Short mmCIF file of C-alpha atoms and ligand atoms in Angstrom, two decimals:
data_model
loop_
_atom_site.label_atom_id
_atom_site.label_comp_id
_atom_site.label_asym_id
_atom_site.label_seq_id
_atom_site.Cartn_x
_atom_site.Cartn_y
_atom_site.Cartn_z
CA UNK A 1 -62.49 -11.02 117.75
CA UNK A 2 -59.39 -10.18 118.34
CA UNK A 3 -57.60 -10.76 115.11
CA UNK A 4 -60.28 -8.48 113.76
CA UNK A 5 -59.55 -5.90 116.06
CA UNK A 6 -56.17 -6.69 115.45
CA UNK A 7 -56.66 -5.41 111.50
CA UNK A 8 -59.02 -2.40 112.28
CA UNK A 9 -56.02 -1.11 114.25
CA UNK A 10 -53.02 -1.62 111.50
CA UNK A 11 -55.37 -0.79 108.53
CA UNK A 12 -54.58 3.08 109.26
CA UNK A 13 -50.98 2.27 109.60
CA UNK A 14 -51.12 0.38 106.66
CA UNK A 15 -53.01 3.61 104.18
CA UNK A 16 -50.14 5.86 105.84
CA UNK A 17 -47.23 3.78 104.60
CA UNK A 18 -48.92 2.96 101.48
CA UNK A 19 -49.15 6.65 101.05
CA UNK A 20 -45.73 7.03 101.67
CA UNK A 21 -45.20 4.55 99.19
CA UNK A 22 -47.10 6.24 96.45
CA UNK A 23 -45.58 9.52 97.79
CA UNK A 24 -41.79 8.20 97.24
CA UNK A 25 -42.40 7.10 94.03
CA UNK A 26 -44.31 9.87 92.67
CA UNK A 27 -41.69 12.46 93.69
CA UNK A 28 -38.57 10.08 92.75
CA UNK A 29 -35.53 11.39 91.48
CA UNK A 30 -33.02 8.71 91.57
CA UNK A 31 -34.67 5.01 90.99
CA UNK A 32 -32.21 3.23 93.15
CA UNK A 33 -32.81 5.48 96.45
CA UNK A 34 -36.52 6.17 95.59
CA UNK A 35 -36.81 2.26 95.48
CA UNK A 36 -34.14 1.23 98.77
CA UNK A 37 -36.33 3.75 100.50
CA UNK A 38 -39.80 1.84 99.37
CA UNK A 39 -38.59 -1.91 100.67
CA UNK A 40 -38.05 0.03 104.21
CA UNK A 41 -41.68 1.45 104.48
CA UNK A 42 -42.78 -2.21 103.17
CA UNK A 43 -40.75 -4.06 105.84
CA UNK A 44 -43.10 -2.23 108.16
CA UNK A 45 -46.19 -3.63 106.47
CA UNK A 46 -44.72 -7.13 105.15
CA UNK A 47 -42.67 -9.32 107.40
CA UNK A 48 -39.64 -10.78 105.71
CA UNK A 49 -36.05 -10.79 106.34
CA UNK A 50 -34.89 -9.92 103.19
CA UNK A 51 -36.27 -8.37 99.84
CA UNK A 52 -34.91 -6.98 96.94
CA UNK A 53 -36.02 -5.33 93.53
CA UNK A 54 -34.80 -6.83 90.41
CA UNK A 55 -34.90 -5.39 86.53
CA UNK A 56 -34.77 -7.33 82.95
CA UNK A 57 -32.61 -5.81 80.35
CA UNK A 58 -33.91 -7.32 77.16
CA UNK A 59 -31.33 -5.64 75.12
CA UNK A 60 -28.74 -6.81 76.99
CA UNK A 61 -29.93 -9.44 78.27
CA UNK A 62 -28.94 -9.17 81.97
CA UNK A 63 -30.50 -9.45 85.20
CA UNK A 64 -30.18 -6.38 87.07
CA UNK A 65 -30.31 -6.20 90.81
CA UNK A 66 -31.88 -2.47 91.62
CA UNK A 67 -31.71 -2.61 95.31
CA UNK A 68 -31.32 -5.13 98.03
CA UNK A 69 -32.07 -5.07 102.02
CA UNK A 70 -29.08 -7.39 102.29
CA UNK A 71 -25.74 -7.05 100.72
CA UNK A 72 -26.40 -10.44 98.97
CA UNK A 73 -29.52 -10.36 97.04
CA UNK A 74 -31.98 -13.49 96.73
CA UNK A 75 -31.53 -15.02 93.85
CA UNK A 76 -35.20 -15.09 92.88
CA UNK A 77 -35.03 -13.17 89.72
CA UNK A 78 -32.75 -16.00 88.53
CA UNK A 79 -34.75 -18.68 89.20
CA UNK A 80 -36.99 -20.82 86.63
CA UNK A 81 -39.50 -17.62 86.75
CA UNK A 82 -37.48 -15.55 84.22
CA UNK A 83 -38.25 -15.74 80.57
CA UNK A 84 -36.95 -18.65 78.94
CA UNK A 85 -35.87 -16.36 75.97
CA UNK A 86 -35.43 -12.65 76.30
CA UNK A 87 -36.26 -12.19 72.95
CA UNK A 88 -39.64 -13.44 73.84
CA UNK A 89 -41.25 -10.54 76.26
CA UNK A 90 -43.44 -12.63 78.31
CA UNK A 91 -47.73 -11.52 78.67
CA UNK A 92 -49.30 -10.53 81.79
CA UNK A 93 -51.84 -12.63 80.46
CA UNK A 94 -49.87 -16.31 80.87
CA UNK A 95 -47.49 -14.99 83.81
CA UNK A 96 -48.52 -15.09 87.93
CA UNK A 97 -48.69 -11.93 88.98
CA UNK A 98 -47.55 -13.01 92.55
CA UNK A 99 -45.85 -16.61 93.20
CA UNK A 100 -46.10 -17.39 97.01
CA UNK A 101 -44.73 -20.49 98.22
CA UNK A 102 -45.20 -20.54 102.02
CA UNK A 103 -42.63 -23.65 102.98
CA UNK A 104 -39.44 -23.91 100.76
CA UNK A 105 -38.56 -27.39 102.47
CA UNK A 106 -42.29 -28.87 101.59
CA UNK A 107 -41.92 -28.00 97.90
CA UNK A 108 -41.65 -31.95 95.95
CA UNK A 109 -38.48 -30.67 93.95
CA UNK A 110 -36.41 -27.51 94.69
CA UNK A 111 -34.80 -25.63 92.08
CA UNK A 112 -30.77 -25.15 92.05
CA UNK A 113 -31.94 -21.37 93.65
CA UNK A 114 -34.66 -22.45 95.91
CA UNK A 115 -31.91 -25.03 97.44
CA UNK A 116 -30.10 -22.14 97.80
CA UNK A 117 -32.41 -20.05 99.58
CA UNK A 118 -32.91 -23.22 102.06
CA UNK A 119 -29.07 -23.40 102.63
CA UNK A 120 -29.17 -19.06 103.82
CA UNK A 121 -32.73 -20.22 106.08
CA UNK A 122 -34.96 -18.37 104.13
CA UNK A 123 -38.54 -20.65 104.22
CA UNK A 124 -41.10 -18.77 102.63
CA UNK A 125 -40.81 -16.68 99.57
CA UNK A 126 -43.12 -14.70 97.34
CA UNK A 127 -42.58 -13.17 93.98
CA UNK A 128 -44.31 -9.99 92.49
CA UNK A 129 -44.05 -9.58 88.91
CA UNK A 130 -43.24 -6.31 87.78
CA UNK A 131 -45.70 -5.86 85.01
CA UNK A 132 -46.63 -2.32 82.77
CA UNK A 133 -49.34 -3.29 80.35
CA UNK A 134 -48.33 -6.52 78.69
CA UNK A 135 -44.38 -5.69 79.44
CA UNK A 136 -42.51 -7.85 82.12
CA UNK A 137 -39.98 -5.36 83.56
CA UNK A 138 -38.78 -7.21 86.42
CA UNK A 139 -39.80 -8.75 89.63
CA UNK A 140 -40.28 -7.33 93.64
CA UNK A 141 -38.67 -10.83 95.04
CA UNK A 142 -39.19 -10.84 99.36
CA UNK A 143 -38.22 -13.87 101.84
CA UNK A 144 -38.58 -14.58 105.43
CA UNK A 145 -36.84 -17.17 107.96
CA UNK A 146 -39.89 -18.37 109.05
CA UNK A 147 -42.32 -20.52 107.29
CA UNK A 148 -45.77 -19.16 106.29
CA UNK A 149 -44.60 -15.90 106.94
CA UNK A 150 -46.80 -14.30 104.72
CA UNK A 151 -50.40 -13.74 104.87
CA UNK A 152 -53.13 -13.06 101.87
CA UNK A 153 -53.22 -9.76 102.91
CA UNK A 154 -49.51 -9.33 102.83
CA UNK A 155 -49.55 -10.64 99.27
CA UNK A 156 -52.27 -8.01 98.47
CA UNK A 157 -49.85 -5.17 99.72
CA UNK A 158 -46.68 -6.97 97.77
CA UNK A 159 -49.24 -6.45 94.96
CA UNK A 160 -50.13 -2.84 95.08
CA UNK A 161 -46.62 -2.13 96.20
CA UNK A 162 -45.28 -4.17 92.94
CA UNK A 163 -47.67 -2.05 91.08
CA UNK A 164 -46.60 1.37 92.01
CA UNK A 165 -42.80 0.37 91.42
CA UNK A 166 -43.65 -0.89 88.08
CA UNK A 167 -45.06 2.77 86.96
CA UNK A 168 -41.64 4.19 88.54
CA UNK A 169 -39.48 1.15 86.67
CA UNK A 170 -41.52 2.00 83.05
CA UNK A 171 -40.51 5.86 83.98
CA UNK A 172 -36.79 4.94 84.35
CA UNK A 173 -37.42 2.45 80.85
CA UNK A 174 -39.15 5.48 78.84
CA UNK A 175 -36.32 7.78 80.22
CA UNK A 176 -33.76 5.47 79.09
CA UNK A 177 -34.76 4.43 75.72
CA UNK A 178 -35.61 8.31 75.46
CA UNK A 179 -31.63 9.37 75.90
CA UNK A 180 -30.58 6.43 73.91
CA UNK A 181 -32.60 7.76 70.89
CA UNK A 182 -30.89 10.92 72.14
CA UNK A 183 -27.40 9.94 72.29
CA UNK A 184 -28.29 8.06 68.74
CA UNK A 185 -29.24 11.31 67.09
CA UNK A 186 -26.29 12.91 68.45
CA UNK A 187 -24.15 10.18 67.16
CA UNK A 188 -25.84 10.50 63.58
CA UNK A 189 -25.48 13.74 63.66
CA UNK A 190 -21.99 14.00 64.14
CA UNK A 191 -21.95 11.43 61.50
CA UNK A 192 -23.30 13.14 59.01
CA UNK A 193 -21.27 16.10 59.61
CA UNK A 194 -18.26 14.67 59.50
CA UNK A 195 -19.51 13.41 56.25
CA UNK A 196 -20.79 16.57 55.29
CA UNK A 197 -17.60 18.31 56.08
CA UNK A 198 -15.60 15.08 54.21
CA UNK A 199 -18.03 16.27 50.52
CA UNK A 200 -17.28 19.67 51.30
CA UNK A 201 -13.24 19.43 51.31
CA UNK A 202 -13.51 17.26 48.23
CA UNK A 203 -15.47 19.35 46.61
CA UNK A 204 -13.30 22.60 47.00
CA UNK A 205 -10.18 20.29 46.63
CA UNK A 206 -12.42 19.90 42.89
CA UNK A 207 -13.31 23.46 42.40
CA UNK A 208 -9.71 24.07 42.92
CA UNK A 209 -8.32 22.02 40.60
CA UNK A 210 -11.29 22.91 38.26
CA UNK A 211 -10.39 26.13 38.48
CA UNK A 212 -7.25 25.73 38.06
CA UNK A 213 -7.11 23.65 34.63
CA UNK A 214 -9.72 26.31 33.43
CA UNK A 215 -6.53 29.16 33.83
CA UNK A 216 -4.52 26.82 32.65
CA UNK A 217 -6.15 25.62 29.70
CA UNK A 218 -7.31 29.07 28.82
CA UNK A 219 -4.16 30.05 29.50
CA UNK A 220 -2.71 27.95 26.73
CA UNK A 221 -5.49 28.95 23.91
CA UNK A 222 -4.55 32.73 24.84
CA UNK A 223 -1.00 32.81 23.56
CA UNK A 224 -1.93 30.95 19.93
CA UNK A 225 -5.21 32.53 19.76
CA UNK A 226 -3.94 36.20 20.05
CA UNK A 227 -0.85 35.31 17.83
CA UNK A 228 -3.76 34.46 15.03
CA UNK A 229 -5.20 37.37 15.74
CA UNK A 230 -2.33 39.61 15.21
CA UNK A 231 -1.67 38.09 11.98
CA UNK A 232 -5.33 38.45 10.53
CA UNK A 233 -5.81 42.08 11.58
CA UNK A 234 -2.14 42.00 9.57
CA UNK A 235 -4.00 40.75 7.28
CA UNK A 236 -7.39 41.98 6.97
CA UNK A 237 -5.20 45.43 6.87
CA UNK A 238 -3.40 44.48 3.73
CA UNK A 239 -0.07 45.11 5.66
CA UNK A 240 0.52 41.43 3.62
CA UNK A 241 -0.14 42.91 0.08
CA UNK A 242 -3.46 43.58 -0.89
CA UNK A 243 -6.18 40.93 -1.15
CA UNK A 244 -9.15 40.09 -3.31
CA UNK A 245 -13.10 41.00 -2.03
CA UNK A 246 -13.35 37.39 -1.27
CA UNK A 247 -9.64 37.24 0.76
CA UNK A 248 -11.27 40.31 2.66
CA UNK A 249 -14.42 39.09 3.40
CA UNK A 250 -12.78 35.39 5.07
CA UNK A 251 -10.67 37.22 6.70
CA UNK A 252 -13.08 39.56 8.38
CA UNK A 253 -15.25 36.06 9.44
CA UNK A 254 -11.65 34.61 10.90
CA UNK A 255 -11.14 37.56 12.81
CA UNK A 256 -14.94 38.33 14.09
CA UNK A 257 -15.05 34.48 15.37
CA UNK A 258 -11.26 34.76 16.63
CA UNK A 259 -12.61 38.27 19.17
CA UNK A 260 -15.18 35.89 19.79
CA UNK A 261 -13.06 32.98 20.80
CA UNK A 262 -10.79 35.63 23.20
CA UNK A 263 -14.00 37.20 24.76
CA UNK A 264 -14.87 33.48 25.53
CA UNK A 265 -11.41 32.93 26.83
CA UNK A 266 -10.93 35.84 29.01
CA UNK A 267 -14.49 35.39 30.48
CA UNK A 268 -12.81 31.89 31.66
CA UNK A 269 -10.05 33.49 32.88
CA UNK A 270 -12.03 36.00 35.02
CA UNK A 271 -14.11 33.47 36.17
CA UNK A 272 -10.67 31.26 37.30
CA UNK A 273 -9.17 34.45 38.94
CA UNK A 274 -12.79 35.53 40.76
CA UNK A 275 -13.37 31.76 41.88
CA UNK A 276 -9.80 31.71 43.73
CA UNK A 277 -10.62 35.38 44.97
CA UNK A 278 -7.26 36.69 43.09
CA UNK A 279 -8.86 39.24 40.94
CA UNK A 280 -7.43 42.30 41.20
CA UNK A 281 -9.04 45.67 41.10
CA UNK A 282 -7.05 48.73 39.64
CA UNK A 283 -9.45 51.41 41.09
CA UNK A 284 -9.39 55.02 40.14
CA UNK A 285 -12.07 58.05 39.25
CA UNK A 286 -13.70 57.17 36.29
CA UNK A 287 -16.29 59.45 34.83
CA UNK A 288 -19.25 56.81 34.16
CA UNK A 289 -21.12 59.05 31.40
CA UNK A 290 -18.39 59.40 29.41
CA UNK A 291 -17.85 55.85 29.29
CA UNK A 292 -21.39 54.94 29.11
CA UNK A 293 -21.63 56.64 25.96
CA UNK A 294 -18.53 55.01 24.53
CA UNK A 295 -20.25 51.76 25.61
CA UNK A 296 -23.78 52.67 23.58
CA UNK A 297 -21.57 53.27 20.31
CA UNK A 298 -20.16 49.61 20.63
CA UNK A 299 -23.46 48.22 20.65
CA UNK A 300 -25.22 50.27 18.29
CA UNK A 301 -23.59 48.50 15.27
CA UNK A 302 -25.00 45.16 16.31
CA UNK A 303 -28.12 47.07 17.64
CA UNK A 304 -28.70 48.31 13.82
CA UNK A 305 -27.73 45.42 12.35
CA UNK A 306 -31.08 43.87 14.09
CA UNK A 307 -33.11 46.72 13.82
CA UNK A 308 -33.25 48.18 17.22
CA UNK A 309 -33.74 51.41 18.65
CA UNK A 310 -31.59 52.31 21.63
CA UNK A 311 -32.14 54.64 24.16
CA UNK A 312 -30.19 56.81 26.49
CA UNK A 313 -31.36 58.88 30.04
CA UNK A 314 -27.66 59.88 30.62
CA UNK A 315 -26.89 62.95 32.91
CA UNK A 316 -25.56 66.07 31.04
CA UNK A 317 -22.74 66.22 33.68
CA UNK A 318 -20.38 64.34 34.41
CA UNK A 319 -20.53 61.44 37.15
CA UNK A 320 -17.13 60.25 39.28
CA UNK A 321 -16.90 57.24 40.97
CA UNK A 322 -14.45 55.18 42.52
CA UNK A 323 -13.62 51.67 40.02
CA UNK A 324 -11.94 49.62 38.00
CA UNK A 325 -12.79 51.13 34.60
CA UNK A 326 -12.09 48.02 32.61
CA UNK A 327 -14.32 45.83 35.10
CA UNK A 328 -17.11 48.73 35.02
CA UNK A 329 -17.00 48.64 31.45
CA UNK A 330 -17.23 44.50 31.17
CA UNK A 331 -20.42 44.77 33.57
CA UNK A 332 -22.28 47.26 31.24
CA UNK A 333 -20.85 45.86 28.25
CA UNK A 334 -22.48 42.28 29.26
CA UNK A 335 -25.78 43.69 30.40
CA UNK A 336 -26.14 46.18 27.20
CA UNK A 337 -25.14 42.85 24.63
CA UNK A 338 -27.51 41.06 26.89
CA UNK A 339 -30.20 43.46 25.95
CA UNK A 340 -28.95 43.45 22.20
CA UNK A 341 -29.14 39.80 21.93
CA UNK A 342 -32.38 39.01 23.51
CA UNK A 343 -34.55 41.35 22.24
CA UNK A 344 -35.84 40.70 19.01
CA UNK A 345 -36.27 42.71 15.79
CA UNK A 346 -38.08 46.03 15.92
CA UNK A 347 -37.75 46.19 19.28
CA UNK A 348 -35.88 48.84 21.89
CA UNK A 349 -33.43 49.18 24.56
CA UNK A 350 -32.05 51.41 26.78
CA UNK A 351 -29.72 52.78 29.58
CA UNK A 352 -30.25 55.06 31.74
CA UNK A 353 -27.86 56.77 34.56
CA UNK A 354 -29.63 58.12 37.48
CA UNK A 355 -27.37 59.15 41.16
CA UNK A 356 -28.58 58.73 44.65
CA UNK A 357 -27.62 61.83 46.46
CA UNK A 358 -28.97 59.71 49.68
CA UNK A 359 -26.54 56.93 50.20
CA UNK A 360 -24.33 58.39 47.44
CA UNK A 361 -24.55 55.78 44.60
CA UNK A 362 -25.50 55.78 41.37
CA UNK A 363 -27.83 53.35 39.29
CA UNK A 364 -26.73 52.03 35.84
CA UNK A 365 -30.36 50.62 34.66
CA UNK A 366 -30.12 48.34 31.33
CA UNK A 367 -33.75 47.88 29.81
CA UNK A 368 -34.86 45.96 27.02
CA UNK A 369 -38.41 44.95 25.08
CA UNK A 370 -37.28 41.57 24.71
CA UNK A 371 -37.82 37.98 25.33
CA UNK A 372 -38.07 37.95 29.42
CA UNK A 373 -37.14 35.95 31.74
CA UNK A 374 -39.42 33.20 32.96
CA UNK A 375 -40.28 33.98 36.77
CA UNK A 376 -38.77 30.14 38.23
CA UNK A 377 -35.72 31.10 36.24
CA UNK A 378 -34.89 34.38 37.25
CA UNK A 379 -33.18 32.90 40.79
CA UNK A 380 -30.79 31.33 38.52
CA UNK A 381 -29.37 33.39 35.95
CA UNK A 382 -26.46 35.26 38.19
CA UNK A 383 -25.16 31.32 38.87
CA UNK A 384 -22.26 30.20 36.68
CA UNK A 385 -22.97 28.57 33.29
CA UNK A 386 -26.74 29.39 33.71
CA UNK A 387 -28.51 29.59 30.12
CA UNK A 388 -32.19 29.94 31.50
CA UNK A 389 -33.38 27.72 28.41
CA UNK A 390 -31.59 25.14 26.61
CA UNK A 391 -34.02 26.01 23.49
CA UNK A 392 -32.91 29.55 23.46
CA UNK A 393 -29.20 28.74 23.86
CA UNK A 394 -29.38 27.12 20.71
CA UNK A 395 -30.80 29.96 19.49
CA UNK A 396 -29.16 32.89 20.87
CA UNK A 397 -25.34 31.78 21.54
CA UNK A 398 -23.87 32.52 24.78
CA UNK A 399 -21.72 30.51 27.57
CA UNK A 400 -23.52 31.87 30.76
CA UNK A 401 -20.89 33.48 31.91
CA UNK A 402 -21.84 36.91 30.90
CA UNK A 403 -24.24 37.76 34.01
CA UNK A 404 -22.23 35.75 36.77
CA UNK A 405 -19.22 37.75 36.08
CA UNK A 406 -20.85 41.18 35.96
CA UNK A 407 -22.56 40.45 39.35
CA UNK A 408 -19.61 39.29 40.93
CA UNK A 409 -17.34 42.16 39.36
CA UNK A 410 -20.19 44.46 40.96
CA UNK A 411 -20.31 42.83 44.39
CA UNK A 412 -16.20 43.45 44.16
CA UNK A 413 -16.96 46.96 43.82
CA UNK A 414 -19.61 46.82 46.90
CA UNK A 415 -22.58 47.21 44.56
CA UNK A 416 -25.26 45.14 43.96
CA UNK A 417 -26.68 44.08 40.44
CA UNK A 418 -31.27 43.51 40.35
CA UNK A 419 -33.43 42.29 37.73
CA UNK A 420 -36.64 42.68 36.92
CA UNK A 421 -38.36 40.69 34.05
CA UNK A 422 -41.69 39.95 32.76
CA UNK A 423 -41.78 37.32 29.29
CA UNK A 424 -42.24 38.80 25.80
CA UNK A 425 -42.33 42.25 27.61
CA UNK A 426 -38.80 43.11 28.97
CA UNK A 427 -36.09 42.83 30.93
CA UNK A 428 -34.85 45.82 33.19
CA UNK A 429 -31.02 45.19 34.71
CA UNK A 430 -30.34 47.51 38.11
CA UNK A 431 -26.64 48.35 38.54
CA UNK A 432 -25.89 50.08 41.56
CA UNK A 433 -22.45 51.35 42.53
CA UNK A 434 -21.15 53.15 45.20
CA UNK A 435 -19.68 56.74 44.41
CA UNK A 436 -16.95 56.42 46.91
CA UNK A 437 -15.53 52.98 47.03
CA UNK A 438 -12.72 52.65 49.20
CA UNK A 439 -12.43 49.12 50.06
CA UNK A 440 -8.71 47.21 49.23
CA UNK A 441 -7.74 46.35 46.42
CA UNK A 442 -8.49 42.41 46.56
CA UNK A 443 -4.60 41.09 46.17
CA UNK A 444 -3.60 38.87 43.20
P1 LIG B 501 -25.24 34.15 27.94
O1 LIG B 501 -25.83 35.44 27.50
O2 LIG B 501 -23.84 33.96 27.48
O3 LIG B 501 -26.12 32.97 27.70
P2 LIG B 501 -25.46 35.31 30.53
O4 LIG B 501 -24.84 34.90 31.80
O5 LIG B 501 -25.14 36.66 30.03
O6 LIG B 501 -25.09 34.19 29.50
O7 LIG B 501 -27.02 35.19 30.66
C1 LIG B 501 -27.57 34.02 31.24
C2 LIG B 501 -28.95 33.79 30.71
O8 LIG B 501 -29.85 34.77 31.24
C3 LIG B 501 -29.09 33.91 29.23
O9 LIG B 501 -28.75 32.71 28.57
C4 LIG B 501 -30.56 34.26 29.04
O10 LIG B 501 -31.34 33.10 29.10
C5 LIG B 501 -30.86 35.08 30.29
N1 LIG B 501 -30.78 36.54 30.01
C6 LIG B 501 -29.76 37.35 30.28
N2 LIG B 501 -30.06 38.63 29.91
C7 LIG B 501 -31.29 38.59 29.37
C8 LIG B 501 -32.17 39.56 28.80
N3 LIG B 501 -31.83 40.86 28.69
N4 LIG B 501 -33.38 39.14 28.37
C9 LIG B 501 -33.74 37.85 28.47
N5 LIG B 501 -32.97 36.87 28.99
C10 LIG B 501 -31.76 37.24 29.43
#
């Protein structure tokens, strides 16, 4: 009767301190505080002298002490209990969930740690496995002086307890694995920079010296190639003596390929100087119809010689801007022979000249009826070296320079170069320049 009444009276004590168990654990910050605090509210429910939480580290294979009521822990967690082989995580299914032995000195053989705990006067022990779904994280190890300390219901509360600090222990395990997967990104992403940044200086330390043997190697077909050139106009002028129809005619092919050959060449050299941003631009007021119209009377030989009509909107006026007339003249010049070159016979093309009197530009627009431009080219035909069809290369001869260099030579004037395109209908170039364009001269 009076044990019974004995157990009415504590079971209100012992739903308070559970509660504050639960309580501690749910609103746990630090594990090592959150779980010293939890063995003192279970010393008020469980008997024993000394207790102490231990953790596995399967990676590195440790035994980790949490917290202890005394500064020297029981060895529990060492004894015969842990898993022969971290590598194997032992099941809840083939593992005691609670190991109680109530008399250490009755046991038929002691363990080296048991014989330890006899040595300190610790009787009775009991072991809680600390258990999340099949996952042995570590074990809730208490011991007592006195022999059969501990009574069934005491190992039901070391149960529950053992329970509640597993959920806190599998927190702490998810948090940790979570900032090592953290601290592994950051480490591969700093990797990868650095190996980013690594391709990146060899690659400019390449573009440099790519650039640089395209000067220098353009450099050296200049001088010969204009010294040729000198001579055949020389030549082809009869400043030599005079020379037969056939003399005249091979000399006008040596010549036409040699302008060729130096139009090829200087693009290079353009594309060396823009590359290693030491073009220079000689900027003064140029009067863009007047130079327009120059530009149509280049092209209309060639134009003829296909069969094309060319068109031209140009104001009646004059037009000033601020630019490098040579450059100006190269942009126009590339767009117009663009428009020459891909537009078949029969067919038309155009320029027109139209100003902006709202944000004081003007637009240079180059049309044609020719071939197009597929749409998943089109992205691609300001990049260097970009002929938008290997096919058509063949066919039409070019180095894919020609557009690259006019939309960089515009962007060095602050402009900005469109295109519009639709195949076997047209293409329709937008240059627009600024009227005013004051920015510095970019240095050589
Ligand atoms: P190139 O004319 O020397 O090949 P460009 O840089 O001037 O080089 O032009 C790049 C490519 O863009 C051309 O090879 C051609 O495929 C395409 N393209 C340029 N202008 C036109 C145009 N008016 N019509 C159709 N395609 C064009």
């Amino acid at each position: 009767m009076n044990t019974v009444k004995q157990k009415t009276q504590n079971f209100p004590k012992r739903l308070q301190i559970l509660g504050d168990i639960k309580q501690a654990i749910l609103t746990s910050v630090n594990l090592e505080d959150t779980l010293s605090h939890v063995l003192e509210l279970l010393q008020r429910l469980v008997p024993f002298t000394q207790a102490d939480i231990a953790e596995y580290d399967y990676d590195m294979q440790e035994i980790h002490i949490i917290t202890s009521t005394n500064h020297e822990p029981l060895p529990l967690a060492y004894d015969n209990r842990m898993p022969l082989s971290f590598s194997n995580h032992p099941s809840s299914n083939n593992w005691p969930e609670i190991k109680y032995i109530p008399e250490l000195s009755r046991q038929a053989a002691l363990s080296p740690v048991q014989s330890i705990l006899l040595t300190r006067g610790i009787h009775s022990i009991a072991v809680a496995s600390l258990f999340v779904q099949d996952t042995l994280l570590g074990s809730l190890n208490i011991g007592a002086e006195k022999p059969n300390a501990f009574t069934q219901e005491h190992l039901n509360i070391l149960q529950e307890v053992a329970y509640l600090i597993s959920l806190r222990l599998q927190q702490a395990f998810t948090e940790k694995q979570q900032q090592k997967h953290l601290l592994n990104l950051e480490a591969l992403v700093e990797l990868r920079t650095a190996e980013l940044q690594e391709m990146i200086d060899k690659l400019a330390e390449v573009n440099k010296l790519k650039n640089e043997f395209m000067a220098a190697i353009s450099h050296e077909l200049y001088t010969p190639l204009n010294a040729i050139l000198g001579k055949i106009e020389n030549m082809n002028e009869a400043v030599y003596g005079p020379l037969t129809e056939k003399q005249q005619r091979a000399s006008t092919v040596i010549m036409d390929n040699s302008y060729k050959l130096l139009k090829l060449i200087n693009n290079l050299l353009d594309v060396s100087h823009l590359e290693a941003e030491s073009l220079s631009l000689y900027l003064k007021e140029i009067d863009v119809v007047t130079v327009s119209h120059e530009l149509l009377n280049i092209i209309r030989r060639n134009a003829q010689i296909k069969n094309l009509q060319v068109f031209s909107q140009l104001p009646s006026k004059e037009i000033h801007i601020t630019a490098d007339e040579d450059r100006f003249r190269q942009i126009l010049l590339n767009l117009l022979e663009n428009a020459v070159k891909f537009t078949p016979a029969g067919g038309k093309i155009g320029l027109e000249i139209r100003e902006n009197e709202a944000d004081q530009s003007v637009d240079f627009i180059v049309w044609d009826t020719g071939i197009g431009i597929n749409p998943d080219k089109i992205d691609f035909i300001f990049m260097l070296f970009t002929q938008v069809d290997g096919r058509l290369a063949r066919e039409y001869e070019g180095t894919g320079l020609g557009l690259p260099l006019a939309y960089r030579l515009t962007q060095l004037h602050d402009g900005q170069i469109s295109v519009t395109s639709e195949v076997n209908k047209g293409s329709r170039f937008t240059v627009t320049l600024p009227v005013a364009f004051t920015a510095v001269e970019s240095t050589a």
